Short mmCIF file of C-alpha atoms in Angstrom, two decimals:
data_model
loop_
_atom_site.label_atom_id
_atom_site.label_comp_id
_atom_site.label_asym_id
_atom_site.label_seq_id
_atom_site.Cartn_x
_atom_site.Cartn_y
_atom_site.Cartn_z
CA UNK A 1485 -6.89 10.91 -18.20
CA UNK A 1486 -8.68 12.66 -20.98
CA UNK A 1487 -11.43 10.56 -22.53
CA UNK A 1488 -11.03 12.28 -25.88
CA UNK A 1489 -7.43 11.16 -26.27
CA UNK A 1490 -6.48 8.27 -28.47
CA UNK A 1491 -4.02 5.57 -27.56
CA UNK A 1492 -1.29 5.61 -30.15
CA UNK A 1493 2.34 6.52 -30.47
CA UNK A 1494 3.57 9.68 -32.09
CA UNK A 1495 6.29 9.49 -34.66
CA UNK A 1496 8.31 11.73 -32.40
CA UNK A 1497 8.48 9.01 -29.75
CA UNK A 1498 5.98 10.08 -27.06
CA UNK A 1499 2.96 7.91 -26.24
CA UNK A 1500 -0.49 9.42 -26.06
CA UNK A 1501 -2.80 9.10 -23.05
CA UNK A 1502 -5.16 6.14 -22.96
CA UNK A 1503 -8.74 6.42 -24.08
CA UNK A 1504 -9.91 5.53 -20.57
CA UNK A 1505 -8.25 5.03 -17.22
CA UNK A 1506 -6.70 1.60 -16.94
CA UNK A 1507 -6.94 0.73 -20.63
CA UNK A 1508 -3.81 1.37 -22.66
CA UNK A 1509 -3.97 0.01 -26.18
CA UNK A 1510 -0.62 -1.71 -26.47
CA UNK A 1511 -1.36 -2.85 -29.99
CA UNK A 1512 -1.98 0.70 -31.13
CA UNK A 1513 1.13 1.92 -29.33
CA UNK A 1514 3.22 -0.74 -31.00
CA UNK A 1515 1.77 -0.10 -34.42
CA UNK A 1516 4.33 2.59 -35.09
CA UNK A 1517 4.23 6.31 -35.87
CA UNK A 1518 0.87 7.90 -36.51
CA UNK A 1519 -0.38 11.32 -37.47
CA UNK A 1520 -0.55 13.45 -34.37
CA UNK A 1521 -1.72 17.02 -33.89
CA UNK A 1522 1.06 19.34 -32.86
CA UNK A 1523 1.33 20.03 -29.15
CA UNK A 1524 0.35 23.43 -27.87
CA UNK A 1525 2.29 25.46 -25.33
CA UNK A 1526 0.72 25.17 -21.88
CA UNK A 1527 0.87 27.50 -18.86
CA UNK A 1528 2.56 30.20 -20.92
CA UNK A 1529 2.07 32.82 -18.19
CA UNK A 1530 4.35 30.92 -15.80
CA UNK A 1531 6.90 30.40 -18.54
CA UNK A 1532 7.06 34.18 -19.02
CA UNK A 1533 7.25 34.74 -15.27
CA UNK A 1534 10.14 32.29 -14.94
CA UNK A 1535 12.08 33.82 -17.83
CA UNK A 1536 11.55 37.34 -16.45
CA UNK A 1537 12.67 36.08 -13.06
CA UNK A 1538 15.89 34.76 -14.60
CA UNK A 1539 16.49 38.08 -16.35
CA UNK A 1540 15.82 40.29 -13.31
CA UNK A 1541 17.64 38.13 -10.78
CA UNK A 1542 20.53 37.53 -13.17
CA UNK A 1543 21.01 41.29 -13.58
CA UNK A 1544 20.80 41.80 -9.81
CA UNK A 1545 23.35 39.06 -9.18
CA UNK A 1546 25.73 40.57 -11.71
CA UNK A 1547 25.31 44.00 -10.06
CA UNK A 1548 26.02 42.71 -6.54
CA UNK A 1549 28.96 40.66 -7.72
CA UNK A 1550 30.58 43.46 -9.71
CA UNK A 1551 29.98 45.93 -6.88
CA UNK A 1552 32.83 44.37 -4.88
CA UNK A 1553 34.85 42.71 -7.61
CA UNK A 1554 38.46 43.95 -7.31
CA UNK A 1555 37.14 47.13 -5.65
CA UNK A 1556 35.00 47.71 -2.55
CA UNK A 1557 31.57 49.25 -3.23
CA UNK A 1558 32.31 50.07 -6.86
CA UNK A 1559 28.78 51.36 -7.52
CA UNK A 1560 28.40 53.07 -4.11
CA UNK A 1561 25.50 50.80 -3.13
CA UNK A 1562 26.48 51.36 0.49
CA UNK A 1563 24.63 54.68 0.54
CA UNK A 1564 21.33 52.77 0.29
CA UNK A 1565 22.29 50.32 3.02
CA UNK A 1566 23.07 53.06 5.56
CA UNK A 1567 20.01 55.30 5.10
CA UNK A 1568 18.29 56.39 8.32
CA UNK A 1569 15.03 58.24 8.78
CA UNK A 1570 15.20 61.97 9.45
CA UNK A 1571 14.00 62.89 12.97
CA UNK A 1572 10.75 64.78 13.39
CA UNK A 1573 11.12 68.57 13.25
CA UNK A 1574 14.25 68.55 11.16
CA UNK A 1575 14.00 71.43 8.72
CA UNK A 1576 13.82 70.38 5.13
CA UNK A 1577 16.64 71.46 2.95
CA UNK A 1578 18.76 70.36 0.09
CA UNK A 1579 20.79 67.26 0.84
CA UNK A 1580 24.47 67.62 1.40
CA UNK A 1581 26.48 66.85 -1.68
CA UNK A 1582 28.08 63.43 -1.58
CA UNK A 1583 31.83 63.53 -1.31
CA UNK A 1584 33.72 62.35 -4.32
CA UNK A 1585 34.93 58.78 -3.89
CA UNK A 1586 38.66 58.33 -3.51
CA UNK A 1587 40.65 56.56 -6.19
CA UNK A 1588 40.18 52.78 -6.37
CA UNK A 1589 43.64 52.14 -5.01
CA UNK A 1590 42.86 53.80 -1.66
CA UNK A 1591 39.09 53.20 -1.43
CA UNK A 1592 37.82 51.91 1.89
CA UNK A 1593 34.28 50.93 2.87
CA UNK A 1594 32.42 53.38 5.13
CA UNK A 1595 31.14 50.46 7.20
CA UNK A 1596 33.79 49.79 9.88
CA UNK A 1597 32.46 46.26 10.44
CA UNK A 1598 33.48 45.19 6.94
CA UNK A 1599 37.23 44.86 6.38
CA UNK A 1600 38.40 46.38 3.09
CA UNK A 1601 39.85 43.02 2.04
CA UNK A 1602 36.40 41.38 1.82
CA UNK A 1603 35.63 41.47 -1.86
CA UNK A 1604 33.59 39.24 -4.14
CA UNK A 1605 36.56 37.05 -4.97
CA UNK A 1606 37.14 36.45 -1.24
CA UNK A 1607 34.05 34.22 -1.07
CA UNK A 1608 33.63 33.18 -4.69
CA UNK A 1609 36.29 30.49 -4.24
CA UNK A 1610 34.21 28.87 -1.49
CA UNK A 1611 31.15 28.70 -3.71
CA UNK A 1612 33.23 27.42 -6.59
CA UNK A 1613 34.40 24.59 -4.35
CA UNK A 1614 30.79 24.02 -3.22
CA UNK A 1615 29.72 23.60 -6.84
CA UNK A 1616 32.55 21.14 -7.44
CA UNK A 1617 31.74 19.09 -4.33
CA UNK A 1618 28.01 19.07 -5.11
CA UNK A 1619 28.57 18.00 -8.71
CA UNK A 1620 30.97 15.24 -7.62
CA UNK A 1621 28.45 13.96 -5.07
CA UNK A 1622 25.66 14.04 -7.67
CA UNK A 1623 27.64 12.04 -10.19
CA UNK A 1624 28.84 9.60 -7.53
CA UNK A 1625 25.28 9.06 -6.26
CA UNK A 1626 23.89 8.27 -9.70
CA UNK A 1627 26.82 5.99 -10.50
CA UNK A 1628 26.42 4.10 -7.21
CA UNK A 1629 22.66 3.77 -7.73
CA UNK A 1630 22.49 2.91 -11.42
CA UNK A 1631 25.63 0.91 -12.10
CA UNK A 1632 25.14 -1.64 -9.33
CA UNK A 1633 22.60 -4.45 -9.22
CA UNK A 1634 21.93 -3.67 -5.56
CA UNK A 1635 21.85 0.09 -6.17
CA UNK A 1636 18.45 0.43 -4.52
CA UNK A 1637 19.75 -1.13 -1.31
CA UNK A 1638 22.81 1.13 -1.33
CA UNK A 1639 20.65 4.24 -1.76
CA UNK A 1640 18.21 3.24 0.97
CA UNK A 1641 20.73 2.18 3.57
CA UNK A 1642 22.88 5.26 3.04
CA UNK A 1643 19.93 7.62 3.37
CA UNK A 1644 18.40 5.92 6.41
CA UNK A 1645 21.52 5.21 8.44
CA UNK A 1646 23.73 8.18 7.58
CA UNK A 1647 21.37 11.16 7.68
CA UNK A 1648 20.49 11.00 11.39
CA UNK A 1649 24.12 10.54 12.40
CA UNK A 1650 25.30 13.31 10.10
CA UNK A 1651 22.68 15.77 11.38
CA UNK A 1652 23.78 15.02 14.94
CA UNK A 1653 27.46 15.54 14.10
CA UNK A 1654 26.81 18.85 12.31
CA UNK A 1655 24.69 20.07 15.25
CA UNK A 1656 27.64 19.36 17.56
CA UNK A 1657 29.91 21.36 15.25
CA UNK A 1658 27.44 24.26 15.36
CA UNK A 1659 27.40 24.20 19.17
CA UNK A 1660 31.21 24.09 19.16
CA UNK A 1661 31.26 27.14 16.90
CA UNK A 1662 28.75 28.91 19.23
CA UNK A 1663 25.96 28.93 16.62
CA UNK A 1664 23.31 27.76 19.08
CA UNK A 1665 20.27 28.38 16.89
CA UNK A 1666 21.59 26.19 14.08
CA UNK A 1667 22.80 23.61 16.57
CA UNK A 1668 19.34 23.28 18.11
CA UNK A 1669 17.67 23.24 14.68
CA UNK A 1670 19.89 20.44 13.38
CA UNK A 1671 19.56 18.46 16.62
CA UNK A 1672 15.76 18.68 16.35
CA UNK A 1673 16.03 17.64 12.69
CA UNK A 1674 18.07 14.59 13.67
CA UNK A 1675 15.47 13.61 16.27
CA UNK A 1676 12.55 14.05 13.87
CA UNK A 1677 14.31 12.02 11.20
CA UNK A 1678 14.97 9.20 13.65
CA UNK A 1679 11.33 9.20 14.76
CA UNK A 1680 10.13 9.19 11.15
CA UNK A 1681 12.35 6.22 10.29
CA UNK A 1682 11.07 4.30 13.31
CA UNK A 1683 7.44 5.05 12.41
CA UNK A 1684 7.74 3.70 8.84
CA UNK A 1685 10.11 0.81 9.48
CA UNK A 1686 7.52 -1.75 8.40
CA UNK A 1687 7.24 -0.12 4.96
CA UNK A 1688 10.91 -0.47 4.08
CA UNK A 1689 10.75 -3.95 2.45
CA UNK A 1690 8.21 -2.77 -0.12
CA UNK A 1691 10.06 0.54 -0.57
CA UNK A 1692 13.31 -1.31 -1.27
CA UNK A 1693 11.52 -3.50 -3.82
CA UNK A 1694 10.22 -0.46 -5.71
CA UNK A 1695 13.59 1.28 -5.60
CA UNK A 1696 15.36 -1.83 -6.90
CA UNK A 1697 13.02 -2.05 -9.89
CA UNK A 1698 13.29 1.70 -10.60
CA UNK A 1699 17.09 1.45 -10.54
CA UNK A 1700 16.89 -1.48 -12.93
CA UNK A 1701 14.78 0.62 -15.29
CA UNK A 1702 17.34 3.45 -15.17
CA UNK A 1703 20.17 1.02 -15.80
CA UNK A 1704 18.37 -0.12 -18.97
CA UNK A 1705 18.29 3.50 -20.19
CA UNK A 1706 21.85 4.86 -20.04
CA UNK A 1707 20.85 7.86 -22.18
CA UNK A 1708 18.74 9.33 -19.37
CA UNK A 1709 21.79 9.32 -17.09
CA UNK A 1710 23.68 11.35 -19.67
CA UNK A 1711 20.77 13.80 -19.71
CA UNK A 1712 21.04 14.14 -15.93
CA UNK A 1713 24.79 14.84 -16.17
CA UNK A 1714 24.13 17.44 -18.88
CA UNK A 1715 21.59 19.22 -16.68
CA UNK A 1716 24.06 19.22 -13.79
CA UNK A 1717 26.44 21.09 -16.09
CA UNK A 1718 23.68 23.56 -17.04
CA UNK A 1719 22.92 24.13 -13.37
CA UNK A 1720 26.59 24.72 -12.64
CA UNK A 1721 26.66 27.47 -15.27
CA UNK A 1722 23.77 29.29 -13.58
CA UNK A 1723 25.36 28.69 -10.17
CA UNK A 1724 28.53 30.42 -11.36
CA UNK A 1725 26.54 33.64 -11.81
CA UNK A 1726 24.46 33.02 -8.67
CA UNK A 1727 27.50 32.42 -6.48
CA UNK A 1728 29.21 35.49 -8.00
CA UNK A 1729 26.36 37.71 -6.82
CA UNK A 1730 25.98 35.95 -3.47
CA UNK A 1731 29.72 36.36 -2.84
CA UNK A 1732 29.31 40.10 -3.36
CA UNK A 1733 26.40 40.16 -0.89
CA UNK A 1734 28.32 38.19 1.76
CA UNK A 1735 31.32 40.51 1.35
CA UNK A 1736 29.09 43.58 1.56
CA UNK A 1737 28.22 44.52 5.16
CA UNK A 1738 24.51 45.36 5.26
CA UNK A 1739 23.24 46.29 8.75
CA UNK A 1740 20.09 45.09 10.54
CA UNK A 1741 20.12 41.60 9.04
CA UNK A 1742 19.85 42.86 5.47
CA UNK A 1743 22.34 40.26 4.29
CA UNK A 1744 20.16 37.39 5.52
CA UNK A 1745 17.07 38.79 3.79
CA UNK A 1746 18.92 39.14 0.50
CA UNK A 1747 20.33 35.64 0.87
CA UNK A 1748 16.82 34.30 1.52
CA UNK A 1749 15.37 36.00 -1.57
CA UNK A 1750 18.14 34.80 -3.86
CA UNK A 1751 18.05 31.31 -2.30
CA UNK A 1752 14.35 31.01 -3.15
CA UNK A 1753 15.23 32.03 -6.70
CA UNK A 1754 17.94 29.36 -6.88
CA UNK A 1755 15.57 26.76 -5.43
CA UNK A 1756 12.93 27.52 -8.07
CA UNK A 1757 15.51 27.39 -10.87
CA UNK A 1758 16.87 24.10 -9.57
CA UNK A 1759 13.35 22.67 -9.24
CA UNK A 1760 12.55 23.66 -12.83
CA UNK A 1761 15.65 21.93 -14.17
CA UNK A 1762 15.04 18.90 -11.95
CA UNK A 1763 11.43 18.56 -13.11
CA UNK A 1764 12.52 19.00 -16.72
CA UNK A 1765 14.69 15.91 -16.25
CA UNK A 1766 11.66 14.30 -14.57
CA UNK A 1767 9.51 14.86 -17.67
CA UNK A 1768 12.20 13.57 -20.05
CA UNK A 1769 12.83 10.40 -18.03
CA UNK A 1770 9.09 9.78 -17.50
CA UNK A 1771 8.44 9.90 -21.24
CA UNK A 1772 11.25 7.44 -21.88
CA UNK A 1773 10.13 5.01 -19.16
CA UNK A 1774 6.54 5.12 -20.42
CA UNK A 1775 7.77 4.28 -23.91
CA UNK A 1776 9.87 1.37 -22.69
CA UNK A 1777 6.97 -0.15 -20.75
CA UNK A 1778 4.51 0.27 -23.61
CA UNK A 1779 6.82 -1.25 -26.21
CA UNK A 1780 8.11 -4.00 -23.95
CA UNK A 1781 11.74 -2.90 -23.69
CA UNK A 1782 14.28 -0.35 -24.93
CA UNK A 1783 15.46 -2.72 -27.69
CA UNK A 1784 11.98 -3.49 -29.04
CA UNK A 1785 11.56 -3.21 -32.82
CA UNK A 1786 8.51 -0.97 -32.37
CA UNK A 1787 10.44 1.69 -30.43
CA UNK A 1788 10.30 4.98 -32.41
CA UNK A 1789 13.53 6.58 -33.62
CA UNK A 1790 15.31 9.13 -31.41
CA UNK A 1791 12.73 9.16 -28.60
CA UNK A 1792 15.08 10.89 -26.15
CA UNK A 1793 15.65 13.89 -28.41
CA UNK A 1794 11.92 14.33 -28.99
CA UNK A 1795 11.17 14.05 -25.28
CA UNK A 1796 13.83 16.66 -24.61
CA UNK A 1797 12.35 18.94 -27.27
CA UNK A 1798 8.85 18.74 -25.79
CA UNK A 1799 10.15 19.25 -22.24
CA UNK A 1800 11.99 22.49 -23.03
CA UNK A 1801 9.35 23.94 -25.39
CA UNK A 1802 5.63 23.17 -25.19
CA UNK A 1803 5.69 21.66 -21.69
CA UNK A 1804 8.19 24.05 -20.12
CA UNK A 1805 5.52 26.46 -18.83
CA UNK A 1806 3.77 23.62 -17.00
CA UNK A 1807 7.10 22.56 -15.50
CA UNK A 1808 7.79 26.11 -14.27
CA UNK A 1809 4.33 26.31 -12.71
CA UNK A 1810 4.44 22.96 -10.93
CA UNK A 1811 7.96 23.54 -9.64
CA UNK A 1812 6.73 26.35 -7.40
CA UNK A 1813 4.54 24.15 -5.23
CA UNK A 1814 5.01 20.39 -5.61
CA UNK A 1815 8.09 19.97 -3.39
CA UNK A 1816 6.69 21.95 -0.46
CA UNK A 1817 3.25 20.32 -0.59
CA UNK A 1818 4.69 16.83 -0.94
CA UNK A 1819 6.95 17.30 2.12
CA UNK A 1820 4.06 18.72 4.16
CA UNK A 1821 1.90 15.75 3.19
CA UNK A 1822 4.53 13.26 4.38
CA UNK A 1823 4.81 15.01 7.75
CA UNK A 1824 1.05 15.22 8.33
CA UNK A 1825 0.57 11.57 7.31
CA UNK A 1826 3.25 10.50 9.81
CA UNK A 1827 1.68 12.53 12.65
CA UNK A 1828 -1.84 11.41 11.78
CA UNK A 1829 -0.95 7.72 11.83
CA UNK A 1830 0.52 7.99 15.35
CA UNK A 1831 -2.33 9.84 17.07
CA UNK A 1832 -4.21 7.70 19.52
CA UNK A 1833 -7.57 8.48 21.13
CA UNK A 1834 -7.11 12.26 21.45
CA UNK A 1835 -10.22 13.32 19.54
CA UNK A 1836 -9.49 17.07 19.65
CA UNK A 1837 -5.97 16.71 18.24
CA UNK A 1838 -7.17 14.15 15.69
CA UNK A 1839 -9.86 16.58 14.51
CA UNK A 1840 -7.30 19.37 13.99
CA UNK A 1841 -4.87 17.07 12.17
CA UNK A 1842 -7.69 15.71 10.00
CA UNK A 1843 -8.62 19.27 9.03
CA UNK A 1844 -5.04 20.00 7.96
CA UNK A 1845 -4.84 16.62 6.27
CA UNK A 1846 -7.89 17.30 4.11
CA UNK A 1847 -6.52 20.73 3.11
CA UNK A 1848 -3.20 19.20 2.06
CA UNK A 1849 -4.96 16.35 0.25
CA UNK A 1850 -6.94 18.92 -1.72
CA UNK A 1851 -3.72 20.70 -2.66
CA UNK A 1852 -2.13 17.37 -3.64
CA UNK A 1853 -4.97 16.87 -6.09
CA UNK A 1854 -3.71 19.91 -8.01
CA UNK A 1855 0.04 19.69 -7.28
CA UNK A 1856 1.61 16.23 -7.34
CA UNK A 1857 4.74 14.80 -8.90
CA UNK A 1858 2.74 12.30 -10.98
CA UNK A 1859 1.52 15.20 -13.09
CA UNK A 1860 4.93 15.31 -14.78
CA UNK A 1861 4.39 11.83 -16.18
CA UNK A 1862 1.10 13.00 -17.68
CA UNK A 1863 2.79 16.10 -19.06
CA UNK A 1864 5.41 13.92 -20.72
CA UNK A 1865 2.76 11.60 -22.15
CA UNK A 1866 0.02 13.93 -23.35
CA UNK A 1867 1.37 17.48 -23.08
CA UNK A 1868 -1.57 18.89 -21.10
CA UNK A 1869 -1.42 21.74 -18.58
CA UNK A 1870 -0.04 21.03 -15.12
CA UNK A 1871 -3.32 21.24 -13.17
CA UNK A 1872 -5.15 19.10 -15.73
CA UNK A 1873 -2.39 16.50 -15.62
CA UNK A 1874 -2.30 16.50 -11.82
CA UNK A 1875 -6.07 16.03 -11.56
CA UNK A 1876 -6.05 13.24 -14.14
CA UNK A 1877 -3.25 11.39 -12.36
CA UNK A 1878 -4.88 11.72 -8.95
CA UNK A 1879 -8.31 10.66 -10.19
CA UNK A 1880 -6.70 7.65 -11.85
CA UNK A 1881 -5.05 6.66 -8.57
CA UNK A 1882 -8.26 7.18 -6.60
CA UNK A 1883 -10.40 5.20 -9.02
CA UNK A 1884 -8.04 2.22 -9.16
CA UNK A 1885 -6.99 2.19 -5.50
CA UNK A 1886 -3.31 2.69 -6.36
CA UNK A 1887 -3.23 5.74 -4.08
CA UNK A 1888 -3.17 3.41 -1.07
CA UNK A 1889 -0.04 1.75 -2.47
CA UNK A 1890 1.58 5.11 -3.26
CA UNK A 1891 0.89 6.31 0.30
CA UNK A 1892 2.49 3.14 1.69
CA UNK A 1893 5.65 3.55 -0.41
CA UNK A 1894 8.45 5.63 1.18
CA UNK A 1895 10.73 5.83 -1.86
CA UNK A 1896 10.09 9.57 -2.27
CA UNK A 1897 11.12 10.21 1.33
CA UNK A 1898 14.22 8.03 0.94
CA UNK A 1899 15.30 9.95 -2.16
CA UNK A 1900 14.68 13.25 -0.36
CA UNK A 1901 16.94 12.03 2.44
CA UNK A 1902 19.67 11.38 -0.14
CA UNK A 1903 19.26 14.92 -1.46
CA UNK A 1904 19.46 16.45 2.02
CA UNK A 1905 22.50 14.33 2.88
CA UNK A 1906 24.30 15.54 -0.25
CA UNK A 1907 23.50 19.13 0.66
CA UNK A 1908 24.68 18.67 4.24
CA UNK A 1909 28.01 17.23 3.13
CA UNK A 1910 28.55 20.14 0.73
CA UNK A 1911 27.52 22.75 3.29
CA UNK A 1912 29.66 21.24 6.03
CA UNK A 1913 32.78 21.15 3.87
CA UNK A 1914 32.40 24.80 2.88
CA UNK A 1915 31.31 25.91 6.37
CA UNK A 1916 34.36 24.36 8.03
CA UNK A 1917 36.72 25.85 5.43
CA UNK A 1918 35.15 29.30 5.84
CA UNK A 1919 35.24 29.01 9.64
CA UNK A 1920 39.04 28.83 9.63
CA UNK A 1921 39.28 31.80 7.23
CA UNK A 1922 36.38 34.13 8.20
CA UNK A 1923 34.63 32.56 11.18
CA UNK A 1924 31.82 35.13 11.28
CA UNK A 1925 30.66 34.18 7.77
CA UNK A 1926 30.82 30.39 8.20
CA UNK A 1927 27.06 29.94 8.69
CA UNK A 1928 26.20 32.17 5.71
CA UNK A 1929 28.52 30.35 3.34
CA UNK A 1930 27.68 26.93 4.78
CA UNK A 1931 23.90 27.32 4.52
CA UNK A 1932 23.96 28.65 0.96
CA UNK A 1933 26.47 25.97 -0.06
CA UNK A 1934 24.12 23.36 1.39
CA UNK A 1935 21.37 24.60 -0.90
CA UNK A 1936 23.72 24.35 -3.89
CA UNK A 1937 24.63 20.79 -2.98
CA UNK A 1938 20.99 19.77 -2.53
CA UNK A 1939 20.02 21.12 -5.95
CA UNK A 1940 22.92 19.42 -7.74
CA UNK A 1941 22.32 16.06 -6.05
CA UNK A 1942 18.58 16.43 -6.65
CA UNK A 1943 19.17 16.66 -10.39
CA UNK A 1944 20.48 13.09 -10.40
CA UNK A 1945 18.15 11.73 -7.71
CA UNK A 1946 15.15 12.73 -9.83
CA UNK A 1947 16.14 10.15 -12.46
CA UNK A 1948 15.27 7.30 -10.07
CA UNK A 1949 12.22 9.17 -8.75
CA UNK A 1950 10.90 9.56 -12.30
CA UNK A 1951 11.21 5.84 -12.85
CA UNK A 1952 9.23 5.19 -9.65
CA UNK A 1953 6.40 7.56 -10.58
CA UNK A 1954 6.22 6.21 -14.13
CA UNK A 1955 5.94 2.65 -12.85
CA UNK A 1956 2.97 3.61 -10.67
CA UNK A 1957 1.24 5.49 -13.49
CA UNK A 1958 1.71 2.57 -15.89
CA UNK A 1959 0.45 0.09 -13.28
CA UNK A 1960 -2.66 2.21 -12.75
CA UNK A 1961 -3.24 2.61 -16.51
CA UNK A 1962 -2.78 -1.05 -17.38
CA UNK A 1963 -1.18 -3.59 -15.01
CA UNK A 1964 -0.35 -5.77 -18.01
CA UNK A 1965 2.39 -3.28 -18.93
CA UNK A 1966 4.22 -4.12 -15.70
CA UNK A 1967 3.47 -7.82 -16.12
CA UNK A 1968 5.09 -7.91 -19.55
CA UNK A 1969 8.14 -6.05 -18.27
CA UNK A 1970 8.63 -8.04 -15.02
CA UNK A 1971 6.09 -10.76 -14.11
CA UNK A 1972 7.52 -11.33 -10.64
CA UNK A 1973 7.37 -7.62 -9.80
CA UNK A 1974 3.80 -7.51 -11.07
CA UNK A 1975 2.79 -10.28 -8.66
CA UNK A 1976 4.50 -8.54 -5.76
CA UNK A 1977 2.80 -5.23 -6.50
CA UNK A 1978 -0.59 -6.89 -6.88
CA UNK A 1979 -0.20 -8.67 -3.56
CA UNK A 1980 0.86 -5.46 -1.82
CA UNK A 1981 -2.08 -3.57 -3.32
CA UNK A 1982 -4.50 -6.28 -2.16
CA UNK A 1983 -3.13 -6.08 1.39
CA UNK A 1984 -3.33 -2.28 1.50
CA UNK A 1985 -6.92 -2.22 0.28
CA UNK A 1986 -7.87 -4.83 2.89
CA UNK A 1987 -6.11 -2.80 5.60
CA UNK A 1988 -7.91 0.40 4.60
CA UNK A 1989 -11.26 -1.34 4.54
CA UNK A 1990 -10.70 -2.81 8.01
CA UNK A 1991 -9.50 0.55 9.37
CA UNK A 1992 -12.56 2.31 7.94
CA UNK A 1993 -14.88 -0.22 9.62
CA UNK A 1994 -13.02 0.21 12.90
CA UNK A 1995 -13.32 4.00 12.82
CA UNK A 1996 -17.00 3.81 11.89
CA UNK A 1997 -17.77 1.36 14.72
CA UNK A 1998 -15.84 3.53 17.18
CA UNK A 1999 -17.89 6.59 16.26
CA UNK A 2000 -21.15 4.65 16.48
CA UNK A 2001 -20.19 3.46 19.97
CA UNK A 2002 -19.84 7.09 21.12
CA UNK A 2003 -23.37 8.00 20.01
CA UNK A 2004 -25.84 8.50 22.87
CA UNK A 2005 -28.14 5.52 23.43
CA UNK A 2006 -31.82 6.33 22.95
CA UNK A 2007 -34.77 4.15 23.69
CA UNK A 2008 -36.63 2.81 20.70
CA UNK A 2009 -40.06 4.24 20.09
#
């Protein structure tokens, strides 16, 4: 946290960072609106890059979609897909004039592998259905999690028990359809997921406790669920254009694997766009949760007017550049950190392997210092740049010991499982439908539909994840905030933190003694 910041509450509804780590002035926060300096736009470069990316990729998607809309190869893009290098020694000369294209009514593609009936609208209906299935799953997930008292248990049990079985079933379907690569990949994924669940089974009671309290917080803030539904609608609008262009690419026969490369490029674009929208929801919800904990409840008399609208305004204006920047890296680094932690904890006495894993672990831990999901809470609270917010959050966790509790909690992994499961259901539905219509394109449509489903479900999952991260930040800033909100939960978190710190201290002594035992014995002089 920045030491120059003051602890007060802006009239717009966003709390300021504390004057020092672990010391939030609740009295100042509850005193009401105060004069605040206006927030400055942060990470503007990445905001410009993201907007240019939307413009360029949107134009490209429109071009590919229109190229085969109602007419095959309308813009004659096929001439670029079929270029071959001239052999050595071929005399240079003027190129042969291109023949005039036939009328649209009798036009046929020059590529014999692509039937003339495969147009953009042939596949657009599959992606339209994928968007509908993904949106329905997203809304159903949030309703099941937030509108039930045991929503945390429902989320956890569904993610843990269903994902392994579903991955195994889909791998069998891939083998049945003679897609051996995808069958092996999904079977390996099912095995790794099962092993991960077995390795962290002892952490599930605490994880379920945290998820239950986060779901309770979301249930107390119904406005944030409406924000999530609104962002799902925004994402569906962009997916309409994205799926229009992707349908044109799938219908357009590009040799030498060109289709897969284009699909990969545009899938990365969709993933970044979805991550930006998801993290925007993250910032909005984090600001609201922080306010509720500082003021003692959503119905407190000291709550500022229209806090949700002001949080939304900050998220899509001054903080949007930071959101665009962090969305490029946080998801990948967080997933890599989980995997390395799981491998590291299971290594026995193999010193060589342990040394290599430790080297990777320290690299990832350094990256986590600059790219972590807790930065979004800081962005919502104080409006600083992404890297500054990430460093402040991580230093706060390190200085208070909360990082040991965060590392023990598996709620992030559980919510990621829910996202993957939603994507798998969407991709399977569309892949099976496509298989019975155009079997050779089933994997293409299924894999891209899976990405659409993951992004849509992730937009609602992030609501609960934001509540979890905000609870940890508030507990690190001032544990009394959690105690005022839920005394029993405060005692449980304090006990868990005490146990984790004791465990880490004992493990450090054990490692140190083991290394001292391996030192060569020398006679005393």
